Structures are given as C-alpha cells and as structure tokens.
One Martini backbone bead per residue (centre of mass of N, CA, C, O) as a GRO file, in nm:
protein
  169
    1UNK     BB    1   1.883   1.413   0.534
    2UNK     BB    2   1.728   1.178   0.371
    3UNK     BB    3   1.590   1.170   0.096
    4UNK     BB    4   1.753   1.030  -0.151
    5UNK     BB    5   1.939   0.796  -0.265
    6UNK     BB    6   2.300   0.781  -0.390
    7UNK     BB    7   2.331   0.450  -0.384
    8UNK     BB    8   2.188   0.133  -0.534
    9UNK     BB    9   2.195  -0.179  -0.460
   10UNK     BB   10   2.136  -0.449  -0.582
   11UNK     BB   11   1.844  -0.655  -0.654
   12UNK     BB   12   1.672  -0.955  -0.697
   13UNK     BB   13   1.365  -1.061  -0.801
   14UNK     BB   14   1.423  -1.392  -0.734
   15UNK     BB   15   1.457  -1.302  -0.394
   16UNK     BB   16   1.172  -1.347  -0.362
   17UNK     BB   17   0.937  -1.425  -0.176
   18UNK     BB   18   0.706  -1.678  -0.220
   19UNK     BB   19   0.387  -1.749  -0.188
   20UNK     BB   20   0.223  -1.636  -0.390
   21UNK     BB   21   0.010  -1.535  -0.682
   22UNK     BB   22  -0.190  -1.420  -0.494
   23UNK     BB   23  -0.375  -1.184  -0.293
   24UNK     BB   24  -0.461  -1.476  -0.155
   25UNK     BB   25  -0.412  -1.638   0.123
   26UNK     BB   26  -0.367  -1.969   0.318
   27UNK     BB   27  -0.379  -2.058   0.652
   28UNK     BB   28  -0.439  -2.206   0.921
   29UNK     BB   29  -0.735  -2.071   0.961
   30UNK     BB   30  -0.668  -1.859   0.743
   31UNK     BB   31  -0.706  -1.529   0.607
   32UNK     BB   32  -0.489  -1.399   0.373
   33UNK     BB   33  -0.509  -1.017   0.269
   34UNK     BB   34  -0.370  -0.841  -0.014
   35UNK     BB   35  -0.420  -0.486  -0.055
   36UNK     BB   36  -0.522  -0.187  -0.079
   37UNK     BB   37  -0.585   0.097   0.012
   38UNK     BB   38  -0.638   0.348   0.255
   39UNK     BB   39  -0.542   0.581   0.420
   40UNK     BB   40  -0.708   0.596   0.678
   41UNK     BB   41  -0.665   0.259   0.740
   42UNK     BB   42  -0.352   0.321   0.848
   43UNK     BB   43  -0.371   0.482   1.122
   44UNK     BB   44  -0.427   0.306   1.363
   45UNK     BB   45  -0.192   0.142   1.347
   46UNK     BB   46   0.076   0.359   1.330
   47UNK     BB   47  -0.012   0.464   1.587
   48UNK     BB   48   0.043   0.188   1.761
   49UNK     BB   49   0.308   0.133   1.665
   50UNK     BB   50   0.494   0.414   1.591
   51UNK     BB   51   0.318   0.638   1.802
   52UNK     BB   52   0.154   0.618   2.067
   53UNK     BB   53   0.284   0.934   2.222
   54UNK     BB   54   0.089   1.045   1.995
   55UNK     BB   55  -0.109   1.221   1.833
   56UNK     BB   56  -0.279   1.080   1.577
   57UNK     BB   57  -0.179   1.261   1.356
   58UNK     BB   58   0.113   1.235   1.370
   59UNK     BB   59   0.099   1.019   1.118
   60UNK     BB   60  -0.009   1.194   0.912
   61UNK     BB   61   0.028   1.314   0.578
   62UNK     BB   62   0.070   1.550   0.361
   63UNK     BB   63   0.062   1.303   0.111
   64UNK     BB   64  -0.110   1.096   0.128
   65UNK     BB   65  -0.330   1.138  -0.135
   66UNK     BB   66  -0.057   1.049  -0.312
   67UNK     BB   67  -0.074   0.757  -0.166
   68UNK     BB   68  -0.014   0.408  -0.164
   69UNK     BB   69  -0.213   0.185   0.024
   70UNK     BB   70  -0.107  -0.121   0.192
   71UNK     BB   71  -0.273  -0.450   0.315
   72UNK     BB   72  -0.297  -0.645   0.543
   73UNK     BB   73  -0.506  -0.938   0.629
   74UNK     BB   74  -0.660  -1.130   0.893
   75UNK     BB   75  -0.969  -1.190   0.891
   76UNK     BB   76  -1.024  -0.890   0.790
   77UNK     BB   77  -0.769  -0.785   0.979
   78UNK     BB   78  -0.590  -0.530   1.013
   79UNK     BB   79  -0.188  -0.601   1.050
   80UNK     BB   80  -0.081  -0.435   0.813
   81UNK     BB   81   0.147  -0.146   0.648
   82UNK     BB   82   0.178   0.090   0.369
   83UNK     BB   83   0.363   0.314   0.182
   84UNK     BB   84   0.354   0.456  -0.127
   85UNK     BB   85   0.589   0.737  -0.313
   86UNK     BB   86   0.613   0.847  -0.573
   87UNK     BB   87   0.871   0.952  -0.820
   88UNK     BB   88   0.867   0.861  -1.109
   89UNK     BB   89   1.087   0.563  -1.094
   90UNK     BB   90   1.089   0.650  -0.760
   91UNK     BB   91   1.021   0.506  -0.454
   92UNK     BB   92   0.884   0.548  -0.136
   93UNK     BB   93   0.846   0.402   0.179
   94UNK     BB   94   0.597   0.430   0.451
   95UNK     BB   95   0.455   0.369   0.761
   96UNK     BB   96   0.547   0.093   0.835
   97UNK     BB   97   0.297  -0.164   1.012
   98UNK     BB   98   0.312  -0.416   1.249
   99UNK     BB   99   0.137  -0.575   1.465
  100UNK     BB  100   0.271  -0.667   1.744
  101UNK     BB  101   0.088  -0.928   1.793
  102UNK     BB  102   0.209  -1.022   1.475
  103UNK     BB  103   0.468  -1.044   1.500
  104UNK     BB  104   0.669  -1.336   1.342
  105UNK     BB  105   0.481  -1.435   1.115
  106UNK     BB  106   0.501  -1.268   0.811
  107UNK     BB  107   0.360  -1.029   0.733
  108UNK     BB  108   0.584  -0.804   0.661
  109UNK     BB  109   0.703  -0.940   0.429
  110UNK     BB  110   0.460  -1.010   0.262
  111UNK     BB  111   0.418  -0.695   0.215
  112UNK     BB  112   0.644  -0.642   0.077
  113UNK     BB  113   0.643  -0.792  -0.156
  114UNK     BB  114   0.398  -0.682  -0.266
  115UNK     BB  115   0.487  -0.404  -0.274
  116UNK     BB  116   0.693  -0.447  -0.488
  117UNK     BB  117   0.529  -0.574  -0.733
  118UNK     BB  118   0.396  -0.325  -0.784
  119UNK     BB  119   0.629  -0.155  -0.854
  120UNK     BB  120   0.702  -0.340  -1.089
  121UNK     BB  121   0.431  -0.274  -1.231
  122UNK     BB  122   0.505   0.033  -1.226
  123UNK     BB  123   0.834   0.087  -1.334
  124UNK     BB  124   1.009   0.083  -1.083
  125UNK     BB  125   1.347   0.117  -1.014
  126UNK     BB  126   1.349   0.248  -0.716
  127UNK     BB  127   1.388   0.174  -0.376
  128UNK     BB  128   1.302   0.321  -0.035
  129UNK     BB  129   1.392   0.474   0.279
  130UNK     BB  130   1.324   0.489   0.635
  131UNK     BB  131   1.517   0.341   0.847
  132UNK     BB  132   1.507   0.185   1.112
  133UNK     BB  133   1.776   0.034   1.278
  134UNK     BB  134   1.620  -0.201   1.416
  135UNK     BB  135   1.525  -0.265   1.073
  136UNK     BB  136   1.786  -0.371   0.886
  137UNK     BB  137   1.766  -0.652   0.886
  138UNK     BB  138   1.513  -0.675   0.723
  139UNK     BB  139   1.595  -0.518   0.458
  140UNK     BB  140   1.808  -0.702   0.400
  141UNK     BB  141   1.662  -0.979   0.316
  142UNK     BB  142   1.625  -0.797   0.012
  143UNK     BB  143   1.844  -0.621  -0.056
  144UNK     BB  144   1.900  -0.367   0.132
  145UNK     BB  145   2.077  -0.046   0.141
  146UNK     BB  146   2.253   0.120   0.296
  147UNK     BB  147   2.305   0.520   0.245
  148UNK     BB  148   2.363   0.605   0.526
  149UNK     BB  149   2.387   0.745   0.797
  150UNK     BB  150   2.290   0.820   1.106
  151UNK     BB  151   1.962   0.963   1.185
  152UNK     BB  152   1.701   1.184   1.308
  153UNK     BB  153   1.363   1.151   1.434
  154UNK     BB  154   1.173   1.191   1.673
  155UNK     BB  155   1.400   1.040   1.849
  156UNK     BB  156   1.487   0.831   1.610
  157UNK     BB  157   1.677   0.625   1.470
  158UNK     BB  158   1.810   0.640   1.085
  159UNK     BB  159   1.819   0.507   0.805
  160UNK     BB  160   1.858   0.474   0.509
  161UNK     BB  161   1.746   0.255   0.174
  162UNK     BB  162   1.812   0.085  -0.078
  163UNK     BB  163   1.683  -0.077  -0.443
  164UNK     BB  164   1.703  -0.205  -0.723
  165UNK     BB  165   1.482  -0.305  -0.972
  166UNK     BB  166   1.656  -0.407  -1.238
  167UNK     BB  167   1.823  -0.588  -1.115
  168UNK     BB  168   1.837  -0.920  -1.258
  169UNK     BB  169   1.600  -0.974  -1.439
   0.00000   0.00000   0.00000
C-alpha cells in the first residue's frame, strides 16, 4: 500500500492553467467560487460520487478534523471537492470529488489548480495523493507521476502518484 511516494518526478509550476488570480471567476451566466470550506461540507458529495453503495459515514476520514478542505461552487452550489493533508513539507490529497452531473466542464481542474496553489503558499514542497486508475491521465496533465504498482482498496484499482512543487519554479 502506497503511504508516501518514493521518488517524485518535477513538475512545473509555470504549467498551472490559470484560470484567474482571483478566488471568484464568472463563466457565462455562472458564478464559480473557490474557497476552503468544513470537513462536514465534504461529505455529501464524496458519497455521492466516489462510494454512493456505501454507508454515508463510509466517506468520513478518521483526521478529517486535521485536514484542509476546499470545494468548487457554481452559483453557490458545492460541485467538486478535495481535501488537502500536511505532514511537514509534503501533504497528501484525498477524496477528490465532482459531481458526475458537472463533470467535464472544467470544475475539476480548476479545483485542483486552487488547491496546488494554497499548497504552494504553504511551503509544500511533494503532493500526492492515491489516485484511481481511472484518473491517472487527469493527473498527469498537472504533471504527476504514478510512482507504485496498482494497488486495491475497497474493490477499486489505485496507483500512487506524486510531484515536486519546488522544481522549476
């Protein structure tokens, strides 16, 4: 099981889609707003999205309580999540979630670009995360790279995946 990556390829900071510089950006008729948000905020969608056949508490992190959680809205409706978690200088990412309805607009990007950002303003220096397989080419187009073996859990395939925010800055 993938705890921490074991050897993290560079990644560009340079390579960040830039939506806006600001937290609040408007798309036709849209207002879309990026922002940290409650643990508890998290939850309703994570099950929806990434375990709807299990029980809601299913989602629940045991350090919930000590993670970062940021989410997407679109007119003030929470449609993606993500939950960021320190340890020193390299922080873990978990239970990555947009709503199937709104997926392929862009929210999840746009979500995780935000969320590299507070990284990088906080002096992370590695982010990882365990990513389903499903996902791996979302994340390499951030510039991550798988660094495990595909590995299970709770029935679903997983690779590790990590990158450097120091490098090229």
């Amino acid at each position: 099981m993938c705890q921490t990556p074991t050897k993290i390829l560079a990644y560009k900071t340079s390579q960040l889609i830039r939506q806006s510089q600001t937290e609040a950006t408007s798309l036709p008729n849209k207002l879309i707003e990026l922002k940290q948000i409650q643990a508890e905020d998290t939850r309703q969608l994570r099950h929806k999205v990434m375990w709807p056949d299990q029980h809601p508490d299913f989602v629940v992190l045991p350090n919930d309580a000590e993670g970062l959680h940021y989410g997407l809205l679109e007119d003030g409706k929470l449609v993606s999540v993500v939950s960021l978690f320190r340890d020193g200088h390299q922080a873990q990412f978990r239970k990555f979630a947009t709503d199937t309805a709104m997926q392929g607009r862009g929210y999840g990007t746009q979500l995780l670009q935000y969320m590299i950002e507070q990284a990088l303003a906080m002096g992370i220096k590695e982010l990882w995360c365990d990513a389903r397989v499903t996902a791996i080419g979302f994340y390499e187009r951030f510039g991550m790279k798988a660094d495990s073996a595909v590995f299970q859990k709770n029935g679903k395939d997983y690779v590790c995946m990590g990158l450097d925010l120091t490098a090229n800055k």
